[in-house]
PDB file of C-alpha atoms in Angstrom:
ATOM      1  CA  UNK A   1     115.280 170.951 107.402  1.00 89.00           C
ATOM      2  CA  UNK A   2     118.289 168.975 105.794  1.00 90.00           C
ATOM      3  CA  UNK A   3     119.701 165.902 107.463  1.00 93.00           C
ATOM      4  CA  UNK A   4     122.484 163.896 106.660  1.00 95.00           C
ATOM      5  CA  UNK A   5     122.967 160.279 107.737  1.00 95.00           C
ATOM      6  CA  UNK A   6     126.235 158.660 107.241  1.00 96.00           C
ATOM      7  CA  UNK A   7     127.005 154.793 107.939  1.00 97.00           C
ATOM      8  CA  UNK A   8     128.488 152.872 109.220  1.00 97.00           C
ATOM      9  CA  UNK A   9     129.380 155.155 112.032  1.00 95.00           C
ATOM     10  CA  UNK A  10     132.794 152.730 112.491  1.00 96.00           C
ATOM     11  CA  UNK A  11     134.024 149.505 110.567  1.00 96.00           C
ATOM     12  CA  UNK A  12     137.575 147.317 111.587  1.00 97.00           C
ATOM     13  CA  UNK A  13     138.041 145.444 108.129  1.00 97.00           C
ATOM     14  CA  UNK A  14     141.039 143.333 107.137  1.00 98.00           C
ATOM     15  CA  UNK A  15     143.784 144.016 104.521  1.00 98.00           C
ATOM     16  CA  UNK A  16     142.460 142.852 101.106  1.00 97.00           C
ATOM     17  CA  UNK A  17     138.506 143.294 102.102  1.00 97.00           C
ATOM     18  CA  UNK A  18     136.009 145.274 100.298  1.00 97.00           C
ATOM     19  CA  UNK A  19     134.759 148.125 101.522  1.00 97.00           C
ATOM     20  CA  UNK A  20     131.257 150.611 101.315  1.00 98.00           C
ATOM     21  CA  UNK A  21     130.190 153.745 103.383  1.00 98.00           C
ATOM     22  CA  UNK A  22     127.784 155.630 102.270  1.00 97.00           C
ATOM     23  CA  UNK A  23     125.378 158.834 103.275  1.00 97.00           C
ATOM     24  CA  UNK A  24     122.279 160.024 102.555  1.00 97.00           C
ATOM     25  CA  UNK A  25     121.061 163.732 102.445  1.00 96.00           C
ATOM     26  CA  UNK A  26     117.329 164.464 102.802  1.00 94.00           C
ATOM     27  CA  UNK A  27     115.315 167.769 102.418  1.00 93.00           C
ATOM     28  CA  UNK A  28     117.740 169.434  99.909  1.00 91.00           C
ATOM     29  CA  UNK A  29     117.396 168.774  95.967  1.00 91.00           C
ATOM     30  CA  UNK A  30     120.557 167.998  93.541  1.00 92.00           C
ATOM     31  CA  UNK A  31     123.458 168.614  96.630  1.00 94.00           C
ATOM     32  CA  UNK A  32     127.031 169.072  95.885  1.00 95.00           C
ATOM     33  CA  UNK A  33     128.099 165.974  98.013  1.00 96.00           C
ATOM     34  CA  UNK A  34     131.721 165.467  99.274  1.00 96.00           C
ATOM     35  CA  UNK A  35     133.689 163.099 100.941  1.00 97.00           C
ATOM     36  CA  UNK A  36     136.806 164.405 103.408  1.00 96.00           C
ATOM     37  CA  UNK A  37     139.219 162.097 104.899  1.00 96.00           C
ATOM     38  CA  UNK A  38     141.559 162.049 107.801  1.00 94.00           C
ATOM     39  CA  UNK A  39     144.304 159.831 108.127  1.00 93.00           C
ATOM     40  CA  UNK A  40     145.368 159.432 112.155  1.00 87.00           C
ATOM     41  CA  UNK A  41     147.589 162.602 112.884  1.00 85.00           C
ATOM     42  CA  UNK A  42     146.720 164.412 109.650  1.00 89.00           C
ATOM     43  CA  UNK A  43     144.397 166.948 108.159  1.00 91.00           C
ATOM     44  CA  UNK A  44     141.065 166.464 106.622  1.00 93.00           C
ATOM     45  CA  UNK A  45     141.692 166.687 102.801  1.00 94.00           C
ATOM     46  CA  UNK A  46     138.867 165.929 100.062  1.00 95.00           C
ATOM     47  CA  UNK A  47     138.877 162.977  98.194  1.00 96.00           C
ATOM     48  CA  UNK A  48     135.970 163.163  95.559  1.00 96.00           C
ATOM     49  CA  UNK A  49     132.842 165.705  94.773  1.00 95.00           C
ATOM     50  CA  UNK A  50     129.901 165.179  92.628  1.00 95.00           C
ATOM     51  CA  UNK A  51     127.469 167.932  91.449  1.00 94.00           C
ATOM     52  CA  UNK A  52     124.974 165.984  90.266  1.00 94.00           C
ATOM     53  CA  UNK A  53     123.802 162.441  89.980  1.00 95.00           C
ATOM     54  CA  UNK A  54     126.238 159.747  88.046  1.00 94.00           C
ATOM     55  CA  UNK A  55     128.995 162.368  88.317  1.00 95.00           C
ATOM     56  CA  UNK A  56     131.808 161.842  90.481  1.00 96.00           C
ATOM     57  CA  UNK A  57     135.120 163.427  89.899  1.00 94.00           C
ATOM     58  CA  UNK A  58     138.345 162.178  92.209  1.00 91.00           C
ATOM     59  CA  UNK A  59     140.496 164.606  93.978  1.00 92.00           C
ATOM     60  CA  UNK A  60     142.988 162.665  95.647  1.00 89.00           C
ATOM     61  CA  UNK A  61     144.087 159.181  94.421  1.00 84.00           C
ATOM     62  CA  UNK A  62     143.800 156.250  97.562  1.00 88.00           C
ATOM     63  CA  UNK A  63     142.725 153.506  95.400  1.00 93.00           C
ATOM     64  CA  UNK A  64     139.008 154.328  96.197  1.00 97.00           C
ATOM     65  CA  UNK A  65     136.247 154.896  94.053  1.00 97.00           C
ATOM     66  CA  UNK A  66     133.490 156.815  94.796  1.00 97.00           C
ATOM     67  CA  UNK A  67     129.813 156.975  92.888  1.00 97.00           C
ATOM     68  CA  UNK A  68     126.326 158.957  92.895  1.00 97.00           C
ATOM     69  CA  UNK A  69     123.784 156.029  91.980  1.00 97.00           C
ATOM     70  CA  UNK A  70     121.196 158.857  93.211  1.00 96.00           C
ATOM     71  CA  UNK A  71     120.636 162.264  93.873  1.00 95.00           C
ATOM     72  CA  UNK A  72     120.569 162.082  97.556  1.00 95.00           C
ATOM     73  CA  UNK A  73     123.260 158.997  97.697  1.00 97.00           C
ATOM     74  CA  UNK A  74     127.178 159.075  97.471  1.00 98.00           C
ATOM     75  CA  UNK A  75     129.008 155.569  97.884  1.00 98.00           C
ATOM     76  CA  UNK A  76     132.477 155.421  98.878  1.00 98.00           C
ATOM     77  CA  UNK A  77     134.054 151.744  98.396  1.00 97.00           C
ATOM     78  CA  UNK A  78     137.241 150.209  97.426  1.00 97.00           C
ATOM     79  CA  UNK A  79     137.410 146.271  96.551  1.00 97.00           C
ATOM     80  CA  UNK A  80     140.688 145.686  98.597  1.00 97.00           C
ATOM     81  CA  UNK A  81     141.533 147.483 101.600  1.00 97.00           C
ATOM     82  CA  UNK A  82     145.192 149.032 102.237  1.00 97.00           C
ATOM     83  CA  UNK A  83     146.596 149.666 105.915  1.00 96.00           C
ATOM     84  CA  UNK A  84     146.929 153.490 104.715  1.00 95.00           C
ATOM     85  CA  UNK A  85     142.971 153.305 103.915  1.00 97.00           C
ATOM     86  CA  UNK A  86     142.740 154.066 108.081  1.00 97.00           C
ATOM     87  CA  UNK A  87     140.854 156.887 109.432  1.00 96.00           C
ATOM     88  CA  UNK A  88     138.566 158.855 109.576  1.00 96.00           C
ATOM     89  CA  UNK A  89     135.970 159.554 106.443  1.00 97.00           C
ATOM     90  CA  UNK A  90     133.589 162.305 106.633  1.00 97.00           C
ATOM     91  CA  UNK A  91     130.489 162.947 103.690  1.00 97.00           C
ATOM     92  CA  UNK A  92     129.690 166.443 103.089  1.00 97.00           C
ATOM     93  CA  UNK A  93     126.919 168.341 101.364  1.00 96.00           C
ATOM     94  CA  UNK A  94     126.652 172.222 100.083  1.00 94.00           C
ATOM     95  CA  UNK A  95     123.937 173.456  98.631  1.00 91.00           C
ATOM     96  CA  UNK A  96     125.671 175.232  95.874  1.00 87.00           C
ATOM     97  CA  UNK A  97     128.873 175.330  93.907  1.00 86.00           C
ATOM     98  CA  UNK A  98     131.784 177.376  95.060  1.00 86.00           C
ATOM     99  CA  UNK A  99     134.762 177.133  98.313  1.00 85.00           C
ATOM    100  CA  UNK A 100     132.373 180.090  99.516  1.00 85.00           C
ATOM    101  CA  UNK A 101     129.761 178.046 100.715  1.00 87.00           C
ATOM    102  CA  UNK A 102     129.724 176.520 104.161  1.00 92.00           C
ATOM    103  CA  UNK A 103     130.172 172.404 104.342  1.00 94.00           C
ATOM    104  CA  UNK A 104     127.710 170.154 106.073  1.00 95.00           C
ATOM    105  CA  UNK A 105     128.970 167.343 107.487  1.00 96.00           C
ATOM    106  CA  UNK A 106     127.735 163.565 108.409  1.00 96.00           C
ATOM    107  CA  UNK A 107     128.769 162.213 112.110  1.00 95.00           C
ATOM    108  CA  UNK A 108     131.617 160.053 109.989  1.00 96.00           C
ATOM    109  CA  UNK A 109     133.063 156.900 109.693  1.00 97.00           C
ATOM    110  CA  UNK A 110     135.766 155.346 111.475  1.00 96.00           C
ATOM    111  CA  UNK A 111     137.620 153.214 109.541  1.00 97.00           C
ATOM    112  CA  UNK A 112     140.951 151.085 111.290  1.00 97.00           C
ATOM    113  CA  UNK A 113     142.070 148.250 108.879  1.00 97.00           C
ATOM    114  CA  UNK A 114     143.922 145.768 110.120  1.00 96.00           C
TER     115      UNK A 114
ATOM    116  CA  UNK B   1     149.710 175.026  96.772  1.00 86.00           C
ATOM    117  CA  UNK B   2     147.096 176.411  99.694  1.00 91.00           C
ATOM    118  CA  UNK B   3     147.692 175.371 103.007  1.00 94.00           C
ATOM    119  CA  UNK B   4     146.444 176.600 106.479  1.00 96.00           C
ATOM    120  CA  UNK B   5     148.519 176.326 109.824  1.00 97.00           C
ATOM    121  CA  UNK B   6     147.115 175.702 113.457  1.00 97.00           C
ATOM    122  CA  UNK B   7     150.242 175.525 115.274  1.00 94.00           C
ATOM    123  CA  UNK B   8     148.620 174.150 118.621  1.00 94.00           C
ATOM    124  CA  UNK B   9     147.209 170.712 118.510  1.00 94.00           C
ATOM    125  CA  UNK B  10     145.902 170.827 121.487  1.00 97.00           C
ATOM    126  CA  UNK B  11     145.425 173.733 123.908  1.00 97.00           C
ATOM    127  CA  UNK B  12     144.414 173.230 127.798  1.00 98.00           C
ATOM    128  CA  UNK B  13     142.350 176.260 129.576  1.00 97.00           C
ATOM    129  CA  UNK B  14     140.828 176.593 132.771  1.00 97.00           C
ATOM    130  CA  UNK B  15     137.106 177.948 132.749  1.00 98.00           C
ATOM    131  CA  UNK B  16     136.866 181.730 132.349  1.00 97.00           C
ATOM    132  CA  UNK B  17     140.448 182.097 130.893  1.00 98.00           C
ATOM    133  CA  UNK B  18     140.462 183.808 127.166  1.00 98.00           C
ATOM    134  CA  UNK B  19     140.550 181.507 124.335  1.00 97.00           C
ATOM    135  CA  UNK B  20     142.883 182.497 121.214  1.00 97.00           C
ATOM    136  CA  UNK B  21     143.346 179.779 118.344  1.00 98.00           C
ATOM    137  CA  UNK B  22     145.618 180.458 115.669  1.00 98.00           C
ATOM    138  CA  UNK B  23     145.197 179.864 111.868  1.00 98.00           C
ATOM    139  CA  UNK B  24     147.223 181.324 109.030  1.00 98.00           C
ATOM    140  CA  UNK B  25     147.077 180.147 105.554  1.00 97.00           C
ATOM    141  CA  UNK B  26     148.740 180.571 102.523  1.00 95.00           C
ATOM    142  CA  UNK B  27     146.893 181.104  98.930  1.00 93.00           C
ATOM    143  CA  UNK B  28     147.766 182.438  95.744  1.00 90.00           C
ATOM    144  CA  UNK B  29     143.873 183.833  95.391  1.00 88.00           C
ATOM    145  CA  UNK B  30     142.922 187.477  96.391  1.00 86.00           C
ATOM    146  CA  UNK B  31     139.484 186.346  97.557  1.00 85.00           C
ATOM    147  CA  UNK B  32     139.956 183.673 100.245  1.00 89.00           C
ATOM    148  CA  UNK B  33     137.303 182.701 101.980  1.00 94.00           C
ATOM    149  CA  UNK B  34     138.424 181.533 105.749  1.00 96.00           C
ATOM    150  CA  UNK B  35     136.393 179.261 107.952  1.00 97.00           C
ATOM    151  CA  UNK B  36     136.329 177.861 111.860  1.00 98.00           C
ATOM    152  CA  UNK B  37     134.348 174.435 111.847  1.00 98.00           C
ATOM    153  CA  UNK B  38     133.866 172.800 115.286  1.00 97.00           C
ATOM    154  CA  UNK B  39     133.609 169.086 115.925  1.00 96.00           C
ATOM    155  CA  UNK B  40     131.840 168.100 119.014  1.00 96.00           C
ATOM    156  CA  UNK B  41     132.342 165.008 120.559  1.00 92.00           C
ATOM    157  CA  UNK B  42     129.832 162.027 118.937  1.00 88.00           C
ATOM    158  CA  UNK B  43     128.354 165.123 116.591  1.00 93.00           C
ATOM    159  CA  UNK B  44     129.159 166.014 112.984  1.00 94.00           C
ATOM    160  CA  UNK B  45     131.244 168.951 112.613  1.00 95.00           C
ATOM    161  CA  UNK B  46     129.533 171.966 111.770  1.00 96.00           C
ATOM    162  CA  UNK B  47     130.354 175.616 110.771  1.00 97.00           C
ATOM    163  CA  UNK B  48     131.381 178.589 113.755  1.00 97.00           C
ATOM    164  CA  UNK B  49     132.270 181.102 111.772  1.00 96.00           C
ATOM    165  CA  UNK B  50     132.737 182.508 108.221  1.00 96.00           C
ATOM    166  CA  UNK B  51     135.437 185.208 107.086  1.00 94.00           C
ATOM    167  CA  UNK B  52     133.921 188.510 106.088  1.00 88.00           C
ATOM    168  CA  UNK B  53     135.634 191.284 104.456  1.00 89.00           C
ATOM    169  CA  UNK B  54     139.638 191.715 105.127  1.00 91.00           C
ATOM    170  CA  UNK B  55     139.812 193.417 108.724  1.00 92.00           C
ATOM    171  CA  UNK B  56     136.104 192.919 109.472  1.00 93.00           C
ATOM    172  CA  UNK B  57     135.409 190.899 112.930  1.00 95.00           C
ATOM    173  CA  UNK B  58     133.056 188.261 112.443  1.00 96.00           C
ATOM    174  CA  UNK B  59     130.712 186.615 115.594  1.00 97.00           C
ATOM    175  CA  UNK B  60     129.356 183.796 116.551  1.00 96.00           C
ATOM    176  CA  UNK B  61     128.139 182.151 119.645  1.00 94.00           C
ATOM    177  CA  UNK B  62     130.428 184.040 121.981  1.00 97.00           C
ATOM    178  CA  UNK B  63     133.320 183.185 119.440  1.00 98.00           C
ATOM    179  CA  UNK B  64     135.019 186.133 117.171  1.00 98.00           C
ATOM    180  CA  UNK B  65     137.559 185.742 114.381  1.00 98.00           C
ATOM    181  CA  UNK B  66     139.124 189.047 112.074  1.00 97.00           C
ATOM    182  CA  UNK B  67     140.239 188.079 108.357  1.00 95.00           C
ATOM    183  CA  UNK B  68     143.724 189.907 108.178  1.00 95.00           C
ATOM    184  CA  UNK B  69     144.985 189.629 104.786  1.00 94.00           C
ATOM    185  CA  UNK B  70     148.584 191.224 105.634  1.00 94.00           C
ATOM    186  CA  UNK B  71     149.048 188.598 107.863  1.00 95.00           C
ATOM    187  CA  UNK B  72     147.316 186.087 106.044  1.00 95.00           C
ATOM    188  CA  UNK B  73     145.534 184.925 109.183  1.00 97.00           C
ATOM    189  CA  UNK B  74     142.482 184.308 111.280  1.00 98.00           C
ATOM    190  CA  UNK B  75     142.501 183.346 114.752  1.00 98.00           C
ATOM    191  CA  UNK B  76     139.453 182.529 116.858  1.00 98.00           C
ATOM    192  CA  UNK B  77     138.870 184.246 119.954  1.00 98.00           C
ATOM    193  CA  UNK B  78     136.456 184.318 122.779  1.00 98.00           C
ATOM    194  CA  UNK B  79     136.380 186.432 126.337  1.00 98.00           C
ATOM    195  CA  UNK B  80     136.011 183.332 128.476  1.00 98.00           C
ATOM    196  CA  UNK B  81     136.291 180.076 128.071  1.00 97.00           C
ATOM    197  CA  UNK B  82     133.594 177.680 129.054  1.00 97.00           C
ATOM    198  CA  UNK B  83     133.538 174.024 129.873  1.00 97.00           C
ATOM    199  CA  UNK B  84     131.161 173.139 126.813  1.00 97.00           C
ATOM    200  CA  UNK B  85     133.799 174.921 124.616  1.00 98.00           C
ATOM    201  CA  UNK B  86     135.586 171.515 124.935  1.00 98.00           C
ATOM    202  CA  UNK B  87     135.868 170.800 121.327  1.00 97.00           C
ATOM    203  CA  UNK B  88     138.289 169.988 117.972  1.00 96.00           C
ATOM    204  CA  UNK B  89     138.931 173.427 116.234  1.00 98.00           C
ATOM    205  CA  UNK B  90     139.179 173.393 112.340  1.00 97.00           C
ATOM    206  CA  UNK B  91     140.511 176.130 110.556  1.00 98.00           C
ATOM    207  CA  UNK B  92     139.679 175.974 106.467  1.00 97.00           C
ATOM    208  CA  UNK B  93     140.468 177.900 103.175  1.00 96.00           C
ATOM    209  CA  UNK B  94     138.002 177.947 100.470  1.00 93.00           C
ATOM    210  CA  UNK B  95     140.569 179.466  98.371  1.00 85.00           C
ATOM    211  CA  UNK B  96     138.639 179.912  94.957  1.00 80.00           C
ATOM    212  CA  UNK B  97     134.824 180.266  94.368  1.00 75.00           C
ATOM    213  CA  UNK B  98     135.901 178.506  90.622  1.00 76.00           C
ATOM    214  CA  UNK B  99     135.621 175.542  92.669  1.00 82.00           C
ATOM    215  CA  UNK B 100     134.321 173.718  95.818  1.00 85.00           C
ATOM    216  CA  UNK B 101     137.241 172.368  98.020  1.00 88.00           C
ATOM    217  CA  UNK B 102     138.174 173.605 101.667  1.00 92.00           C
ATOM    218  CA  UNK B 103     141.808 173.131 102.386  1.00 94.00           C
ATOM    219  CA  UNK B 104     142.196 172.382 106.309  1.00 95.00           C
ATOM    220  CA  UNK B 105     144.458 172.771 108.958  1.00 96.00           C
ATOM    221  CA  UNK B 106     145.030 170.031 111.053  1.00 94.00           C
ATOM    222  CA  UNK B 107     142.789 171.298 113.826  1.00 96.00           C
ATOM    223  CA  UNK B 108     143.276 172.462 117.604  1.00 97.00           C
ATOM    224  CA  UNK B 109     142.001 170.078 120.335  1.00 97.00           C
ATOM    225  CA  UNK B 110     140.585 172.914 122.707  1.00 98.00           C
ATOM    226  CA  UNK B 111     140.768 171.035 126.365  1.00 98.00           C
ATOM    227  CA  UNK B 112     138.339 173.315 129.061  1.00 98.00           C
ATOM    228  CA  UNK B 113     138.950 172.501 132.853  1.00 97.00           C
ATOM    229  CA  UNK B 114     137.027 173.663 135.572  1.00 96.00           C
TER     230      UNK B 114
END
């Protein structure tokens, strides 16, 4: 069976501070991995996908970065924190290409910066 | 661009009641795919239910939702409500199979009271 692990499960950083969540998915080879992101009172929209290791394309620019260093890794991290970086960040794998397939999620991160 | 709606953010039922969740969407793409995710308290969210053709009911766990394409919308239902039902409600798009993003609505806070 697949499993997903996502950490930390919540972080309170300051303004200006680095930051790096991350998740690992075991049992499934080559993932399309996801991360989602909720911002207090709004809707979980994605911010980057990669198909395959060292790929990583950005959907939504928040002065993050995201990368694949392997094929059952995705990083998110920033080097300075912004207030609006708050929320709630969720890591996502499908096991094939396509808004057809059904999302599985990590337990998420809870992010306040303050 | 695609959205989806869930008018109620949160929704407070007393066991055995009916539950009905709304969701409506908008997409410029014939063949939508709609989705209810569920997010359990301390769990990762996972998948409820998956659209089927337009007008077919789909089931899961006691839970029913009907893609209508007319009315662009697809509401979860179930008989009665139970206490474990206590849960935030997601209603997605997967608008395209060309690629892999699910569009979400800002999700219903279902509240079950005894």
């Amino acid at each position: 069976a697949q499993t997903i692990h996502q950490w930390p499960v919540a972080e309170i950083k300051a303004v200006g501070s680095p930051l790096s969540l991350g998740c690992t998915i075991k049992g499934k080879s080559s993932p399309n991995l996801y991360w989602y992101w909720q911002a207090t009172g709004g809707t979980l929209q994605q911010l980057f996908y990669s198909i395959t290791v060292g790929q990583v394309e950005s959907v939504v620019q928040l002065n993050l970065s995201a990368s694949r260093p392997k094929d059952d890794q995705f990083i998110l991290s920033t080097e300075k924190l912004l207030l609006s970086h708050s929320g709630f960040y969720l890591c996502a794998w499908s096991p094939d290409w396509g808004s057809q397939n059904t999302l599985y999620f990590g337990a998420g991160t809870r992010l306040s910066v303050l | 661009g695609d959205s989806v709606t869930q008018k109620e953010g949160l929704v407070t039922l007393t066991e055995g009641l009916p539950v009905m969740l709304n969701c409506t969407y908008q997409t410029i793409y014939s063949n939508a795919f709609l989705f209810w995710y569920v997010h359990y308290l301390n769990e990762s969210p996972r998948l409820l239910l998956k659209s089927s053709t337009d007008n077919k009911r789909t089931e899961h766990q006691g839970f029913h939702a009907t893609l209508h394409k007319s009315s662009s919308s697809f509401h979860l239902q179930k008989s009665s409500a139970q206490l474990s039902d206590s849960a935030l409600y997601y209603c997605a798009l997967g608008a395209s199979s060309s690629f892999s993003k699910l569009v979400f609505g800002q999700g219903t806070s279902l509240s079950v009271v005894p």
